[in-house]
Short mmCIF file of C-alpha atoms (C1' of nucleotides) in Angstrom, two decimals:
data_model
loop_
_atom_site.label_atom_id
_atom_site.label_comp_id
_atom_site.label_asym_id
_atom_site.label_seq_id
_atom_site.Cartn_x
_atom_site.Cartn_y
_atom_site.Cartn_z
CA VAL S 1231 -187.82 -70.25 -16.60
CA SER S 1232 -188.91 -73.15 -18.72
CA PRO S 1233 -186.56 -76.09 -19.31
CA ALA S 1234 -184.73 -77.67 -16.40
CA PRO S 1235 -181.24 -76.57 -17.44
CA GLY S 1236 -179.44 -79.86 -17.13
CA ARG S 1237 -177.03 -78.66 -19.74
CA LEU S 1238 -175.63 -75.19 -19.85
CA THR S 1239 -176.15 -75.09 -23.60
CA ASP S 1240 -179.87 -75.52 -23.13
CA LEU S 1241 -179.97 -72.57 -20.78
CA LEU S 1242 -177.98 -70.39 -23.13
CA ASP S 1243 -180.16 -71.34 -26.08
CA ASP S 1244 -183.32 -70.76 -24.12
CA VAL S 1245 -182.25 -67.39 -22.83
CA GLY S 1246 -180.91 -66.46 -26.25
CA GLY S 1247 -184.29 -67.16 -27.77
CA ARG S 1248 -186.06 -65.11 -25.19
CA LEU S 1249 -183.71 -62.20 -25.66
CA ARG S 1250 -184.16 -62.26 -29.44
CA ALA S 1251 -187.90 -62.42 -28.97
CA ARG S 1252 -187.63 -59.04 -27.30
CA GLY S 1253 -185.31 -57.57 -29.88
CA GLU S 1254 -182.32 -58.01 -27.62
CA ARG S 1255 -179.17 -60.02 -28.11
CA MET S 1256 -177.17 -62.85 -26.69
CA THR S 1257 -173.64 -61.68 -26.19
CA ALA S 1258 -170.37 -62.87 -24.74
CA PRO S 1259 -170.77 -61.05 -21.42
CA ARG S 1260 -174.28 -62.38 -20.96
CA ARG S 1261 -173.16 -65.89 -21.80
CA ALA S 1262 -170.36 -65.58 -19.29
CA VAL S 1263 -172.64 -64.33 -16.54
CA LEU S 1264 -175.12 -67.14 -17.15
CA THR S 1265 -172.31 -69.69 -17.17
CA VAL S 1266 -171.00 -68.48 -13.86
CA LEU S 1267 -174.42 -68.40 -12.22
CA ALA S 1268 -175.38 -71.80 -13.62
CA ARG S 1269 -172.38 -73.63 -12.27
CA GLN S 1270 -172.53 -72.07 -8.84
CA GLU S 1271 -175.13 -73.14 -6.37
CA GLU S 1272 -174.09 -70.43 -3.96
CA HIS S 1273 -175.35 -66.91 -4.22
CA LEU S 1274 -172.80 -64.52 -5.56
CA GLY S 1275 -172.41 -60.83 -4.93
CA ALA S 1276 -171.94 -58.59 -7.93
CA GLU S 1277 -168.23 -58.34 -7.29
CA ALA S 1278 -167.95 -62.11 -7.04
CA VAL S 1279 -169.71 -62.46 -10.37
CA VAL S 1280 -167.33 -59.91 -11.85
CA GLU S 1281 -164.36 -61.93 -10.65
CA ALA S 1282 -165.70 -65.27 -11.82
CA VAL S 1283 -166.62 -63.85 -15.22
CA SER S 1284 -163.24 -62.24 -15.46
CA ALA S 1285 -161.57 -65.58 -14.88
CA LEU S 1286 -163.74 -67.12 -17.55
CA ASP S 1287 -163.32 -64.38 -20.11
CA PRO S 1288 -160.92 -61.56 -19.25
CA ALA S 1289 -162.20 -59.44 -22.11
CA VAL S 1290 -165.51 -58.90 -20.35
CA HIS S 1291 -165.57 -55.60 -18.58
CA ARG S 1292 -166.81 -54.99 -15.08
CA ALA S 1293 -169.52 -52.63 -16.24
CA SER S 1294 -170.82 -55.20 -18.70
CA VAL S 1295 -171.35 -57.66 -15.89
CA TYR S 1296 -173.50 -55.14 -14.06
CA ARG S 1297 -175.42 -54.42 -17.22
CA ALA S 1298 -175.82 -58.12 -17.99
CA LEU S 1299 -177.15 -58.80 -14.50
CA GLU S 1300 -179.63 -56.00 -14.94
CA ALA S 1301 -180.75 -57.13 -18.40
CA LEU S 1302 -181.10 -60.75 -17.33
CA SER S 1303 -183.02 -59.69 -14.24
CA GLU S 1304 -185.43 -57.75 -16.34
CA LEU S 1305 -185.87 -60.82 -18.49
CA GLY S 1306 -186.67 -62.78 -15.36
CA VAL S 1307 -183.82 -65.24 -15.75
CA VAL S 1308 -181.80 -63.84 -12.89
CA GLN S 1309 -182.97 -62.74 -9.46
CA HIS S 1310 -181.29 -60.94 -6.64
CA VAL S 1311 -181.60 -61.03 -2.89
CA HIS S 1312 -180.70 -58.19 -0.61
CA VAL S 1313 -178.59 -59.36 2.24
CA GLY S 1314 -178.02 -57.14 5.22
CA HIS S 1315 -174.31 -57.31 5.51
CA GLY S 1316 -172.87 -57.14 2.03
CA GLY S 1317 -175.26 -55.81 -0.53
CA THR S 1318 -176.91 -57.86 -3.22
CA ALA S 1319 -176.57 -61.50 -4.20
CA TYR S 1320 -177.52 -62.89 -7.60
CA HIS S 1321 -178.76 -66.30 -8.67
CA LEU S 1322 -180.60 -67.91 -11.53
CA THR S 1323 -184.35 -67.80 -11.19
CA ASP S 1324 -185.51 -71.04 -9.74
CA PRO S 1325 -188.79 -72.67 -10.75
CA HIS S 1326 -189.62 -73.02 -7.05
CA VAL S 1327 -189.16 -69.80 -5.12
CA HIS S 1328 -186.78 -70.18 -2.27
CA LEU S 1329 -186.08 -68.01 0.72
CA HIS S 1330 -182.82 -66.93 2.21
CA ALA S 1331 -181.30 -66.38 5.59
CA GLN S 1332 -177.89 -64.93 6.15
CA CYS S 1333 -175.60 -65.22 9.13
CA ARG S 1334 -174.70 -61.71 10.17
CA ARG S 1335 -171.34 -62.94 11.46
CA CYS S 1336 -169.91 -65.23 8.76
CA ALA S 1337 -172.20 -64.02 5.96
CA VAL S 1338 -173.11 -67.51 4.80
CA ILE S 1339 -176.47 -67.73 3.04
CA LEU S 1340 -178.90 -70.56 3.77
CA ASP S 1341 -181.65 -71.53 1.38
CA LEU S 1342 -184.93 -72.11 3.14
CA GLU S 1343 -188.12 -73.99 2.38
CA PRO S 1344 -190.46 -71.95 0.17
CA GLY S 1345 -193.49 -71.98 2.43
CA LEU S 1346 -191.76 -70.71 5.52
CA LEU S 1347 -193.22 -67.23 5.38
CA ASP S 1348 -196.65 -68.11 4.02
CA GLY S 1349 -198.34 -67.52 7.34
CA VAL S 1350 -196.56 -64.23 7.85
CA ALA S 1351 -197.47 -63.20 4.32
CA GLY S 1352 -201.11 -63.79 5.12
CA THR S 1353 -200.92 -61.77 8.29
CA LEU S 1354 -199.20 -58.88 6.55
CA LEU S 1355 -201.80 -58.88 3.83
CA SER S 1356 -204.81 -58.82 6.12
CA ALA S 1357 -203.34 -56.58 8.80
CA HIS S 1358 -201.42 -54.09 6.66
CA ALA S 1359 -202.46 -54.75 3.08
CA PHE S 1360 -198.79 -55.40 2.49
CA VAL S 1361 -197.92 -57.89 -0.23
CA LEU S 1362 -194.86 -59.76 0.96
CA GLU S 1363 -192.22 -60.87 -1.52
CA PRO S 1364 -190.57 -63.47 0.62
CA GLY S 1365 -187.53 -64.26 -1.50
CA HIS S 1366 -186.36 -60.72 -1.99
CA VAL S 1367 -184.53 -60.14 1.25
CA ALA S 1368 -182.56 -62.49 3.39
CA LEU S 1369 -183.55 -62.99 7.00
CA SER S 1370 -180.74 -62.20 9.39
CA GLY S 1371 -179.39 -64.00 12.41
CA LEU S 1372 -176.67 -66.38 13.45
CA CYS S 1373 -175.94 -69.73 11.84
CA GLU S 1374 -175.24 -72.87 13.82
CA ARG S 1375 -171.46 -72.44 13.89
CA CYS S 1376 -171.57 -68.76 14.81
CA SER S 1377 -174.24 -69.03 17.48
CA ALA S 1378 -172.27 -71.82 19.11
CA SER S 1379 -169.00 -69.96 19.45
CA VAL H 372 -183.43 -48.10 26.89
CA SER H 373 -184.57 -47.14 30.32
CA PRO H 374 -186.61 -43.95 30.75
CA ALA H 375 -189.48 -43.35 28.39
CA PRO H 376 -187.98 -40.30 26.68
CA GLY H 377 -190.95 -38.04 26.82
CA ARG H 378 -188.59 -35.16 26.89
CA LEU H 379 -185.54 -34.94 24.74
CA THR H 380 -183.52 -33.59 27.64
CA ASP H 381 -184.11 -36.78 29.57
CA LEU H 382 -182.80 -38.83 26.72
CA LEU H 383 -179.73 -36.67 26.33
CA ASP H 384 -179.02 -36.80 30.04
CA ASP H 385 -179.51 -40.53 30.19
CA VAL H 386 -177.28 -41.23 27.23
CA GLY H 387 -174.75 -38.72 28.49
CA GLY H 388 -174.52 -40.56 31.77
CA ARG H 389 -174.08 -43.87 30.04
CA LEU H 390 -171.37 -42.51 27.84
CA ARG H 391 -169.49 -41.04 30.76
CA ALA H 392 -169.82 -44.31 32.62
CA ARG H 393 -167.79 -45.85 29.84
CA GLY H 394 -165.21 -43.10 29.74
CA GLU H 395 -166.77 -41.63 26.64
CA ARG H 396 -168.27 -38.19 26.10
CA MET H 397 -171.44 -36.44 25.17
CA THR H 398 -170.71 -34.08 22.32
CA ALA H 399 -172.51 -31.74 19.98
CA PRO H 400 -172.64 -34.19 17.07
CA ARG H 401 -173.99 -36.95 19.28
CA ARG H 402 -176.58 -34.62 20.76
CA ALA H 403 -177.63 -33.59 17.28
CA VAL H 404 -177.96 -37.17 16.09
CA LEU H 405 -180.03 -38.12 19.12
CA THR H 406 -182.21 -35.08 18.65
CA VAL H 407 -182.88 -35.94 15.06
CA LEU H 408 -183.64 -39.58 15.78
CA ALA H 409 -185.83 -38.72 18.76
CA ARG H 410 -188.10 -36.35 16.93
CA GLN H 411 -188.53 -38.55 13.90
CA GLU H 412 -190.73 -41.56 14.06
CA GLU H 413 -189.63 -42.63 10.62
CA HIS H 414 -186.50 -44.59 10.03
CA LEU H 415 -183.75 -42.54 8.51
CA GLY H 416 -180.93 -43.59 6.26
CA ALA H 417 -177.44 -42.42 7.13
CA GLU H 418 -177.60 -39.74 4.50
CA ALA H 419 -180.95 -38.51 5.78
CA VAL H 420 -179.54 -38.27 9.29
CA VAL H 421 -176.62 -36.31 7.90
CA GLU H 422 -178.98 -33.86 6.24
CA ALA H 423 -181.21 -33.43 9.26
CA VAL H 424 -178.25 -32.96 11.56
CA SER H 425 -176.77 -30.52 9.14
CA ALA H 426 -179.95 -28.46 9.23
CA LEU H 427 -179.88 -28.52 13.00
CA ASP H 428 -176.22 -27.72 13.41
CA PRO H 429 -174.27 -26.96 10.24
CA ALA H 430 -170.98 -27.23 12.07
CA VAL H 431 -171.38 -30.98 12.44
CA HIS H 432 -169.48 -32.83 9.79
CA ARG H 433 -170.76 -35.70 7.74
CA ALA H 434 -168.14 -38.08 9.09
CA SER H 435 -169.04 -37.23 12.66
CA VAL H 436 -172.58 -38.33 12.03
CA TYR H 437 -171.37 -41.71 10.84
CA ARG H 438 -169.10 -41.97 13.85
CA ALA H 439 -171.86 -40.89 16.22
CA LEU H 440 -174.23 -43.48 14.79
CA GLU H 441 -171.59 -46.12 15.29
CA ALA H 442 -170.78 -45.05 18.84
CA LEU H 443 -174.42 -44.83 19.84
CA SER H 444 -175.10 -48.21 18.27
CA GLU H 445 -172.32 -49.76 20.27
CA LEU H 446 -173.83 -48.19 23.36
CA GLY H 447 -177.12 -49.80 22.45
CA VAL H 448 -179.05 -46.54 22.18
CA VAL H 449 -179.34 -46.68 18.42
CA GLN H 450 -180.15 -49.61 16.19
CA HIS H 451 -180.09 -50.11 12.46
CA VAL H 452 -182.14 -52.10 10.02
CA HIS H 453 -180.94 -53.25 6.65
CA VAL H 454 -183.44 -52.44 3.98
CA GLY H 455 -183.20 -53.95 0.56
CA HIS H 456 -183.46 -50.87 -1.56
CA GLY H 457 -181.39 -48.15 0.04
CA GLY H 458 -178.93 -49.46 2.56
CA THR H 459 -179.27 -48.98 6.27
CA ALA H 460 -181.87 -47.16 8.35
CA TYR H 461 -181.29 -45.95 11.89
CA HIS H 462 -183.65 -45.48 14.80
CA LEU H 463 -183.55 -45.17 18.57
CA THR H 464 -183.59 -48.46 20.37
CA ASP H 465 -187.10 -49.21 21.42
CA PRO H 466 -187.95 -50.97 24.68
CA HIS H 467 -190.12 -53.34 22.68
CA VAL H 468 -188.39 -54.82 19.67
CA HIS H 469 -190.23 -54.08 16.49
CA LEU H 470 -189.97 -55.51 13.03
CA HIS H 471 -189.84 -53.77 9.70
CA ALA H 472 -191.20 -54.20 6.22
CA GLN H 473 -190.24 -52.00 3.33
CA CYS H 474 -192.08 -51.32 0.12
CA ARG H 475 -189.71 -52.07 -2.70
CA ARG H 476 -191.40 -49.48 -4.87
CA CYS H 477 -191.87 -46.39 -2.71
CA ALA H 478 -189.35 -47.37 -0.03
CA VAL H 479 -191.68 -46.60 2.87
CA ILE H 480 -190.95 -48.57 6.02
CA LEU H 481 -193.74 -50.11 8.10
CA ASP H 482 -193.27 -51.04 11.71
CA LEU H 483 -194.71 -54.43 12.49
CA GLU H 484 -195.89 -56.20 15.61
CA PRO H 485 -193.01 -57.76 17.53
CA GLY H 486 -194.24 -61.34 17.59
CA LEU H 487 -194.84 -61.65 13.89
CA LEU H 488 -191.84 -63.86 13.21
CA ASP H 489 -191.86 -65.88 16.41
CA GLY H 490 -193.18 -68.97 14.69
CA VAL H 491 -190.67 -68.66 11.89
CA ALA H 492 -187.90 -68.14 14.43
CA GLY H 493 -188.85 -71.40 16.11
CA THR H 494 -188.86 -73.27 12.81
CA LEU H 495 -185.49 -71.89 11.80
CA LEU H 496 -184.03 -72.85 15.14
CA SER H 497 -185.23 -76.42 15.11
CA ALA H 498 -184.81 -77.07 11.41
CA HIS H 499 -181.54 -75.22 10.74
CA ALA H 500 -180.14 -74.30 14.17
CA PHE H 501 -180.36 -70.74 12.88
CA VAL H 502 -180.97 -68.03 15.49
CA LEU H 503 -183.17 -65.44 13.85
CA GLU H 504 -182.77 -61.77 14.70
CA PRO H 505 -186.11 -60.58 13.45
CA GLY H 506 -185.63 -56.83 13.68
CA HIS H 507 -182.37 -56.64 11.81
CA VAL H 508 -183.59 -56.76 8.25
CA ALA H 509 -186.73 -55.39 6.73
CA LEU H 510 -189.10 -57.70 4.94
CA SER H 511 -189.74 -56.66 1.36
CA GLY H 512 -192.84 -56.37 -0.72
CA LEU H 513 -195.40 -53.85 -1.87
CA CYS H 514 -197.35 -51.53 0.39
CA GLU H 515 -201.04 -50.89 0.03
CA ARG H 516 -200.70 -47.87 -2.27
CA CYS H 517 -198.12 -49.47 -4.52
CA SER H 518 -199.79 -52.83 -4.84
CA ALA H 519 -203.01 -51.08 -5.81
CA SER H 520 -201.57 -49.08 -8.68
"C1'" DA O 515 -154.34 -31.57 31.94
"C1'" DT O 516 -155.93 -35.47 29.76
"C1'" DC O 517 -157.47 -37.98 26.15
"C1'" DT O 518 -161.78 -38.63 23.45
"C1'" DT O 519 -163.94 -36.83 19.57
"C1'" DT O 520 -164.11 -33.61 15.94
"C1'" DG O 521 -163.55 -31.31 11.25
"C1'" DC O 522 -161.40 -31.78 7.28
"C1'" DA O 523 -159.65 -33.82 3.16
"C1'" DA O 524 -158.50 -37.63 0.94
"C1'" DA O 525 -158.91 -42.48 0.10
"C1'" DC O 526 -161.90 -46.28 -0.78
"C1'" DT O 527 -165.69 -49.28 -2.38
"C1'" DT O 528 -169.33 -50.18 -5.20
"C1'" DT O 529 -172.24 -48.96 -8.98
"C1'" DT O 530 -173.59 -45.95 -12.86
"C1'" DT O 531 -173.09 -43.29 -17.14
"C1'" DG O 532 -171.56 -41.00 -21.76
"C1'" DC O 533 -169.59 -42.16 -25.79
"C1'" DA O 534 -167.28 -44.08 -29.84
"C1'" DC O 535 -166.71 -48.64 -31.65
"C1'" DC O 536 -168.04 -53.47 -32.24
"C1'" DA O 537 -170.81 -57.12 -33.33
"C1'" DA O 538 -175.51 -59.94 -33.20
"C1'" DT O 539 -179.28 -60.05 -35.83
"C1'" DA N 830 -177.24 -52.47 -42.64
"C1'" DT N 831 -179.19 -51.77 -38.30
"C1'" DT N 832 -178.95 -50.68 -33.72
"C1'" DG N 833 -178.26 -52.97 -29.25
"C1'" DG N 834 -174.35 -53.95 -26.43
"C1'" DT N 835 -169.55 -53.43 -25.19
"C1'" DG N 836 -165.14 -51.53 -23.40
"C1'" DC N 837 -163.30 -47.80 -21.47
"C1'" DA N 838 -162.68 -44.04 -18.48
"C1'" DA N 839 -164.68 -40.87 -15.70
"C1'" DA N 840 -168.33 -39.70 -12.51
"C1'" DA N 841 -171.31 -40.65 -8.85
"C1'" DA N 842 -172.88 -42.38 -4.48
"C1'" DG N 843 -171.87 -43.96 0.09
"C1'" DT N 844 -168.67 -44.82 3.75
"C1'" DT N 845 -164.16 -44.93 6.05
"C1'" DT N 846 -159.68 -43.15 7.73
"C1'" DG N 847 -155.33 -40.40 9.19
"C1'" DC N 848 -154.26 -36.48 11.43
"C1'" DA N 849 -153.83 -32.06 13.83
"C1'" DA N 850 -156.82 -29.27 16.52
"C1'" DA N 851 -160.85 -28.64 19.59
"C1'" DG N 852 -163.43 -29.62 23.56
"C1'" DA N 853 -165.57 -32.72 27.39
"C1'" DT N 854 -164.24 -34.45 31.54
#
DNA sequence: ATCTTTGCAAACTTTTTGCACCAAT
DNA sequence: ATTGGTGCAAAAAGTTTGCAAAGAT
């Protein structure tokens, strides 16, 4: 994703251009989804996106949010992470890949340093010819709070 | 889990004893679920367990399989892994913890060497006070076949 | 005989789909 | 004017639950 989206408008324009370049269109639901994802640093589940979009623009239907997430994912603007407890979380594609870990008790998601799994990726490649995609699933465990109590 | 279950009967007896020790019971659905999990080295999704059990004993209801998986998990005999594409996979608890990686394209699950994430676990603990549970989610990526084509 | 677990059916949650209409290009 | 995307409602997929009856102890 090219320009650092300091302003939401820039993001919308950029994505709009890329959609049009593929013969697709920038629409209200897609704008709403991008707006929600851009202002949130947390990772949102599909249902959470639906709710936030709904608050922003009640005319946008649930199904359109799902379709927008799919379309924007295909474009590469949005990515998802699978988290063990609780399905799929969505976020804007970040120029620097980041990894995720989720607390299996309180479900909080931590963002981790990009290189964390580089060594493991190498091992998997040489030992199993498996190409790791490190950002695509969240590691599981217990966060500081939950492991303490 | 204690005895190497070379024979299915041993496993059933062992688990039966442990259930009774807790005031619970060994039943046909639970036997069927254990039988299915014991003869399969692959990891099965809930629905796949339902199907296999159904083939083994058509009288066992779908819901009983879910309940058996839950009961046996609580007992510690069964464990589950969250896999990105396709929910939750179940397997018998193994004396030696093993890790999982799933191909996001063909959904095959690889079993990995136990120590693979030890280094990462240490880093997460010291850097984020996060206690990693390495076997609980499957890493994601592309297997040999799928990355080739 | 007791009391856990079952089978069933229905409810629930989350996501997908068919279709007529709307709207971005 | 095109035709891709939307809103809607219904279907699909996956899991859970309340309850009377069955069965393990």
